[in-house]
């Protein structure tokens, strides 16, 4: 009897172990397959499985880095949303009353990664729970050891293993190029334009959020108004160039410019579908 009881106990323990193993495999497999395609997590070991960005929210606040945020006092309103999405290395410390304090996700250009490297204590200490989505050209993001930006992200992942860093895949960047061409009728590369971080941010926000409130973004015709206000391009760089001046110079650049004004006209059309709303400054599509 004792041997029979021991036999059944062993079978039970084996069954439990198999069940736990199966659940682990299923969870791992699902986390690799579910989530938003086009956004892949960076691991310290580049041979690790590719995990997609599995992050969804109800109502999101997309906070622009524009000087339009200064003096608006919308910080508390921003922080009340389910998720707060910011861009590049825009700080919150010292600007909480206007831009809020919470950061759920940052969309970061390859050109802003050096800012993350210089202020690791802030971005991966104070904002340790923040997810980072990094976009850039293939030459910088390639994973064969020659991608300068990707190599820096792997280093960050090794130093801060609990940090959630994702890259925008080459295919996703091409999809965004296709969106720009469908909306404007112009090939992005042939027109000499580079998509802005704001463009990638708006596409991601519409994918991951049920509704999107945009803060600090003016409409495409704002800079043509004779009485438009002069604000800095970035709220945290008050002495730098005026926002509208920056927009106009980029809009008409033959090579290497962001089409900020054109992109805002695109956002306006997207807003007419009801999921996207410009909360501050308030304007209707």
Short mmCIF file of C-alpha atoms in Angstrom, two decimals:
data_model
loop_
_atom_site.label_atom_id
_atom_site.label_comp_id
_atom_site.label_asym_id
_atom_site.label_seq_id
_atom_site.Cartn_x
_atom_site.Cartn_y
_atom_site.Cartn_z
CA UNK A 1 0.00 0.00 0.00
CA UNK A 2 2.80 2.38 0.89
CA UNK A 3 4.50 1.82 -2.47
CA UNK A 4 1.19 2.37 -4.32
CA UNK A 5 0.60 5.62 -2.40
CA UNK A 6 4.13 6.77 -3.22
CA UNK A 7 3.56 5.89 -6.86
CA UNK A 8 0.42 8.08 -7.03
CA UNK A 9 2.13 10.94 -5.20
CA UNK A 10 4.95 10.85 -7.76
CA UNK A 11 2.45 10.86 -10.61
CA UNK A 12 0.61 13.78 -9.04
CA UNK A 13 3.83 15.79 -8.60
CA UNK A 14 4.84 15.01 -12.17
CA UNK A 15 1.43 16.14 -13.44
CA UNK A 16 1.69 19.40 -11.50
CA UNK A 17 5.18 20.03 -12.89
CA UNK A 18 4.00 19.33 -16.43
CA UNK A 19 1.03 21.64 -15.96
CA UNK A 20 3.23 24.47 -14.65
CA UNK A 21 5.66 23.98 -17.52
CA UNK A 22 2.82 24.00 -20.05
CA UNK A 23 1.36 27.20 -18.60
CA UNK A 24 4.79 28.86 -18.74
CA UNK A 25 5.29 27.85 -22.37
CA UNK A 26 1.81 29.06 -23.29
CA UNK A 27 2.30 32.41 -21.55
CA UNK A 28 5.68 32.88 -23.19
CA UNK A 29 4.32 31.97 -26.60
CA UNK A 30 1.34 34.28 -26.23
CA UNK A 31 3.48 37.21 -25.11
CA UNK A 32 5.65 36.68 -28.18
CA UNK A 33 2.66 36.54 -30.54
CA UNK A 34 0.18 38.96 -29.02
CA UNK A 35 0.61 42.68 -28.69
CA UNK A 36 1.20 45.32 -31.31
CA UNK A 37 3.12 44.08 -34.31
CA UNK A 38 5.94 46.33 -35.41
CA UNK A 39 7.19 47.08 -31.88
CA UNK A 40 9.74 44.56 -30.57
CA UNK A 41 11.41 44.54 -27.17
CA UNK A 42 15.17 44.88 -26.87
CA UNK A 43 16.79 42.21 -24.67
CA UNK A 44 20.31 42.15 -23.22
CA UNK A 45 20.77 38.88 -25.07
CA UNK A 46 19.98 39.68 -28.70
CA UNK A 47 19.28 35.99 -29.32
CA UNK A 48 16.34 36.01 -26.88
CA UNK A 49 12.81 35.57 -28.28
CA UNK A 50 11.18 38.68 -29.72
CA UNK A 51 8.40 40.04 -27.49
CA UNK A 52 5.89 42.46 -28.94
CA UNK A 53 4.65 45.60 -27.21
CA UNK A 54 1.68 44.26 -25.26
CA UNK A 55 0.37 47.55 -23.92
CA UNK A 56 -3.15 48.91 -24.32
CA UNK A 57 -5.04 51.74 -22.65
CA UNK A 58 -8.47 53.28 -22.47
CA UNK A 59 -8.09 57.04 -22.67
CA UNK A 60 -4.60 58.33 -23.48
CA UNK A 61 -3.06 61.78 -23.25
CA UNK A 62 -0.50 62.52 -25.96
CA UNK A 63 1.61 65.42 -24.69
CA UNK A 64 3.47 67.47 -27.27
CA UNK A 65 6.86 68.98 -26.50
CA UNK A 66 5.63 72.29 -27.93
CA UNK A 67 5.89 75.63 -26.16
CA UNK A 68 2.10 75.74 -26.50
CA UNK A 69 2.04 73.77 -23.23
CA UNK A 70 3.53 76.66 -21.24
CA UNK A 71 1.06 78.48 -19.04
CA UNK A 72 -1.85 76.19 -19.88
CA UNK A 73 -2.05 74.60 -16.44
CA UNK A 74 -3.15 71.24 -17.87
CA UNK A 75 -0.84 69.05 -15.81
CA UNK A 76 -3.48 67.67 -13.46
CA UNK A 77 -5.82 66.96 -16.36
CA UNK A 78 -3.06 65.12 -18.22
CA UNK A 79 -2.24 62.94 -15.20
CA UNK A 80 -5.89 61.94 -14.79
CA UNK A 81 -5.92 60.01 -18.08
CA UNK A 82 -5.35 56.25 -18.13
CA UNK A 83 -1.99 56.56 -19.92
CA UNK A 84 0.31 59.46 -20.68
CA UNK A 85 2.43 59.38 -23.84
CA UNK A 86 5.36 61.76 -24.25
CA UNK A 87 7.98 62.28 -26.93
CA UNK A 88 11.76 62.09 -26.97
CA UNK A 89 13.44 63.44 -23.82
CA UNK A 90 10.84 66.07 -22.85
CA UNK A 91 11.16 66.51 -19.06
CA UNK A 92 8.36 66.81 -16.53
CA UNK A 93 10.36 68.05 -13.51
CA UNK A 94 9.79 71.76 -13.13
CA UNK A 95 6.90 71.76 -15.60
CA UNK A 96 4.41 69.56 -13.73
CA UNK A 97 1.70 72.25 -13.56
CA UNK A 98 1.59 72.51 -17.34
CA UNK A 99 2.56 69.05 -18.65
CA UNK A 100 1.82 66.68 -15.76
CA UNK A 101 4.04 64.27 -13.87
CA UNK A 102 3.15 60.77 -15.12
CA UNK A 103 4.74 59.05 -18.11
CA UNK A 104 3.45 55.68 -19.31
CA UNK A 105 5.25 55.54 -22.64
CA UNK A 106 7.76 57.60 -24.58
CA UNK A 107 8.24 57.53 -28.32
CA UNK A 108 11.88 58.43 -28.94
CA UNK A 109 13.77 59.30 -32.11
CA UNK A 110 17.18 57.74 -32.71
CA UNK A 111 18.57 61.28 -32.49
CA UNK A 112 17.31 61.59 -28.88
CA UNK A 113 18.82 58.32 -27.62
CA UNK A 114 22.00 60.16 -26.50
CA UNK A 115 19.76 62.18 -24.14
CA UNK A 116 18.57 58.91 -22.58
CA UNK A 117 22.17 57.78 -22.21
CA UNK A 118 23.22 61.00 -20.50
CA UNK A 119 20.30 61.02 -18.05
CA UNK A 120 19.90 57.34 -17.20
CA UNK A 121 19.13 58.09 -13.55
CA UNK A 122 16.10 60.12 -14.61
CA UNK A 123 14.74 57.98 -17.44
CA UNK A 124 15.50 54.54 -16.02
CA UNK A 125 15.31 55.46 -12.34
CA UNK A 126 12.59 58.04 -11.86
CA UNK A 127 10.69 56.76 -14.91
CA UNK A 128 11.62 53.11 -14.45
CA UNK A 129 8.09 51.90 -15.24
CA UNK A 130 7.92 53.84 -18.50
CA UNK A 131 7.97 51.96 -21.79
CA UNK A 132 10.30 53.35 -24.44
CA UNK A 133 9.60 52.94 -28.15
CA UNK A 134 12.58 53.91 -30.30
CA UNK A 135 12.39 54.59 -34.03
CA UNK A 136 15.16 55.30 -36.52
CA UNK A 137 16.54 54.52 -39.99
CA UNK A 138 17.69 51.03 -40.82
CA UNK A 139 21.38 51.97 -40.81
CA UNK A 140 21.11 52.95 -37.13
CA UNK A 141 18.71 50.21 -36.02
CA UNK A 142 20.23 47.18 -37.74
CA UNK A 143 20.95 44.26 -35.42
CA UNK A 144 24.09 42.81 -36.98
CA UNK A 145 26.42 44.74 -34.71
CA UNK A 146 26.64 47.72 -37.07
CA UNK A 147 23.53 49.57 -35.88
CA UNK A 148 24.88 52.33 -33.63
CA UNK A 149 21.56 53.19 -32.01
CA UNK A 150 20.49 49.56 -31.57
CA UNK A 151 23.84 48.73 -29.93
CA UNK A 152 23.29 51.58 -27.47
CA UNK A 153 19.82 50.23 -26.65
CA UNK A 154 21.22 46.75 -25.98
CA UNK A 155 23.74 48.33 -23.62
CA UNK A 156 20.90 50.11 -21.79
CA UNK A 157 18.94 46.85 -21.56
CA UNK A 158 21.96 45.13 -20.01
CA UNK A 159 22.51 47.91 -17.49
CA UNK A 160 18.80 48.28 -16.65
CA UNK A 161 17.36 44.78 -17.22
CA UNK A 162 13.91 45.68 -15.88
CA UNK A 163 13.50 48.53 -18.35
CA UNK A 164 11.02 48.06 -21.19
CA UNK A 165 12.73 49.26 -24.39
CA UNK A 166 11.17 48.54 -27.78
CA UNK A 167 12.23 49.32 -31.31
CA UNK A 168 10.03 50.12 -34.30
CA UNK A 169 10.74 47.44 -36.87
CA UNK A 170 11.86 48.18 -40.40
CA UNK A 171 8.52 46.87 -41.70
CA UNK A 172 6.60 49.20 -39.38
CA UNK A 173 8.63 52.21 -40.52
CA UNK A 174 7.78 51.28 -44.10
CA UNK A 175 4.11 50.98 -43.13
CA UNK A 176 4.26 54.52 -41.70
CA UNK A 177 5.84 55.72 -44.94
CA UNK A 178 2.90 54.13 -46.73
CA UNK A 179 0.44 55.94 -44.47
CA UNK A 180 2.11 59.27 -45.28
CA UNK A 181 1.97 58.55 -49.01
CA UNK A 182 -1.68 57.45 -48.87
CA UNK A 183 -2.62 60.62 -47.01
CA UNK A 184 -0.61 63.08 -49.11
CA UNK A 185 -0.14 61.39 -52.47
CA UNK A 186 3.61 61.99 -52.11
CA UNK A 187 6.39 59.49 -51.66
CA UNK A 188 8.08 60.42 -48.41
CA UNK A 189 11.62 59.61 -49.57
CA UNK A 190 11.29 61.22 -53.00
CA UNK A 191 9.95 64.39 -51.42
CA UNK A 192 13.02 64.61 -49.20
CA UNK A 193 10.99 64.42 -45.99
CA UNK A 194 11.56 62.60 -42.72
CA UNK A 195 8.57 61.55 -40.64
CA UNK A 196 8.52 63.27 -37.28
CA UNK A 197 8.44 61.61 -33.88
CA UNK A 198 4.95 63.08 -33.57
CA UNK A 199 3.81 61.09 -36.62
CA UNK A 200 5.02 57.79 -35.16
CA UNK A 201 3.50 58.76 -31.81
CA UNK A 202 0.06 59.48 -33.26
CA UNK A 203 0.00 56.18 -35.17
CA UNK A 204 1.02 54.21 -32.07
CA UNK A 205 -1.48 56.05 -29.85
CA UNK A 206 -4.33 55.27 -32.24
CA UNK A 207 -3.28 51.62 -32.23
CA UNK A 208 -2.96 51.16 -28.46
CA UNK A 209 -5.63 53.52 -27.05
CA UNK A 210 -9.42 53.48 -27.15
CA UNK A 211 -9.43 57.28 -27.33
CA UNK A 212 -6.70 59.90 -27.60
CA UNK A 213 -6.56 63.42 -26.15
CA UNK A 214 -3.80 65.58 -27.65
CA UNK A 215 -2.17 68.37 -25.65
CA UNK A 216 0.03 71.14 -27.03
CA UNK A 217 -0.57 70.59 -30.74
CA UNK A 218 -1.75 73.42 -32.98
CA UNK A 219 -3.66 72.91 -36.23
CA UNK A 220 -2.05 73.07 -39.65
CA UNK A 221 -3.24 76.60 -40.42
CA UNK A 222 -2.20 78.18 -37.11
CA UNK A 223 1.14 79.53 -38.30
CA UNK A 224 -0.49 81.31 -41.26
CA UNK A 225 -2.62 83.45 -38.94
CA UNK A 226 -1.41 87.03 -38.67
CA UNK A 227 -2.00 87.17 -34.92
CA UNK A 228 -0.58 83.77 -33.95
CA UNK A 229 1.37 83.76 -30.68
CA UNK A 230 5.11 83.22 -30.57
CA UNK A 231 6.12 80.21 -28.50
CA UNK A 232 9.34 78.17 -28.34
CA UNK A 233 9.60 75.00 -30.39
CA UNK A 234 10.11 73.05 -27.13
CA UNK A 235 8.55 74.10 -23.83
CA UNK A 236 11.75 73.18 -22.00
CA UNK A 237 13.97 75.29 -24.28
CA UNK A 238 12.43 78.78 -23.92
CA UNK A 239 15.31 80.62 -25.58
CA UNK A 240 15.39 78.49 -28.72
CA UNK A 241 13.78 79.14 -32.09
CA UNK A 242 10.10 80.04 -32.46
CA UNK A 243 7.80 77.09 -33.20
CA UNK A 244 6.18 78.47 -36.36
CA UNK A 245 9.53 79.52 -37.74
CA UNK A 246 10.80 75.98 -37.22
CA UNK A 247 7.69 74.53 -38.86
CA UNK A 248 7.98 76.72 -41.95
CA UNK A 249 11.68 76.02 -42.42
CA UNK A 250 11.08 72.27 -42.23
CA UNK A 251 7.98 72.32 -44.43
CA UNK A 252 9.88 73.90 -47.31
CA UNK A 253 13.22 72.12 -46.86
CA UNK A 254 14.22 70.22 -49.99
CA UNK A 255 16.02 67.52 -48.03
CA UNK A 256 15.87 66.23 -44.47
CA UNK A 257 12.89 68.24 -43.25
CA UNK A 258 9.91 67.17 -41.20
CA UNK A 259 6.58 68.12 -42.77
CA UNK A 260 5.06 69.32 -39.50
CA UNK A 261 2.28 71.38 -41.09
CA UNK A 262 1.33 68.63 -43.53
CA UNK A 263 1.29 66.06 -40.72
CA UNK A 264 -1.09 68.22 -38.68
CA UNK A 265 -3.49 68.38 -41.63
CA UNK A 266 -3.38 64.57 -41.64
CA UNK A 267 -4.14 64.45 -37.89
CA UNK A 268 -7.09 66.72 -38.51
CA UNK A 269 -8.59 64.21 -40.94
CA UNK A 270 -7.98 61.39 -38.46
CA UNK A 271 -9.72 63.41 -35.74
CA UNK A 272 -12.86 63.64 -37.86
CA UNK A 273 -13.28 59.88 -37.31
CA UNK A 274 -14.01 60.50 -33.62
CA UNK A 275 -11.24 58.63 -31.78
CA UNK A 276 -8.82 61.55 -31.66
CA UNK A 277 -9.49 64.92 -30.00
CA UNK A 278 -7.38 68.05 -29.58
CA UNK A 279 -7.88 68.93 -25.92
CA UNK A 280 -5.47 71.85 -25.57
CA UNK A 281 -5.28 74.17 -27.38
CA UNK A 282 -8.82 73.08 -28.29
CA UNK A 283 -9.64 72.98 -31.99
CA UNK A 284 -11.96 70.99 -34.21
CA UNK A 285 -11.00 69.18 -37.41
#
